[in-house]
Amino acid sequence: MNTNMSGGRRSMPKRKVKTYQQLIQENKEAIMGNPKLMNVIYDRIDRKHQKNLQEQNNT
């Protein structure tokens, strides 16, 4: 049975998933020119760091 006919399942093309750090590296120049975006990134890094500290204190 041919699965490419209508009604059959089609596989989605796979996209490479990038990490947050990879996205920042690739867009570094644009980010550095945008103070609001830099603040968003710093806030996210701060939250992640605080979460890691809390997890270390709980263990």
Coordinates of C-alpha atoms in Angstrom, one line a residue, residues 6-40:
S6 CA -4.2 11.1 0.1
G7 CA -5.4 9.9 3.4
G8 CA -2.1 8.2 4.1
R9 CA 0.4 9.3 6.7
R10 CA 3.1 11.6 5.6
S11 CA 6.3 12.1 7.4
M12 CA 7.1 15.7 8.3
P13 CA 10.6 16.9 7.3
K14 CA 12.8 16.8 10.3
R15 CA 14.2 20.2 11.5
K16 CA 17.3 20.4 13.6
V17 CA 16.4 21.6 17.0
K18 CA 18.8 24.3 18.3
T19 CA 19.7 25.1 21.9
Y20 CA 19.0 28.5 23.4
Q21 CA 22.8 29.1 23.4
Q22 CA 23.1 28.2 19.7
L23 CA 20.4 30.7 18.8
I24 CA 22.1 33.4 20.9
Q25 CA 25.4 32.8 19.2
E26 CA 23.9 32.9 15.7
N27 CA 22.1 36.1 16.4
K28 CA 24.6 37.8 18.7
E29 CA 25.1 41.0 16.6
A30 CA 21.3 41.6 16.3
I31 CA 20.9 40.9 20.0
M32 CA 23.7 43.3 21.1
G33 CA 22.0 46.1 19.1
N34 CA 18.7 45.6 20.9
P35 CA 18.8 46.5 24.7
K36 CA 15.3 45.2 25.3
L37 CA 16.2 41.8 23.8
M38 CA 19.4 41.7 25.9
N39 CA 17.4 42.3 29.0
V40 CA 15.1 39.4 28.1

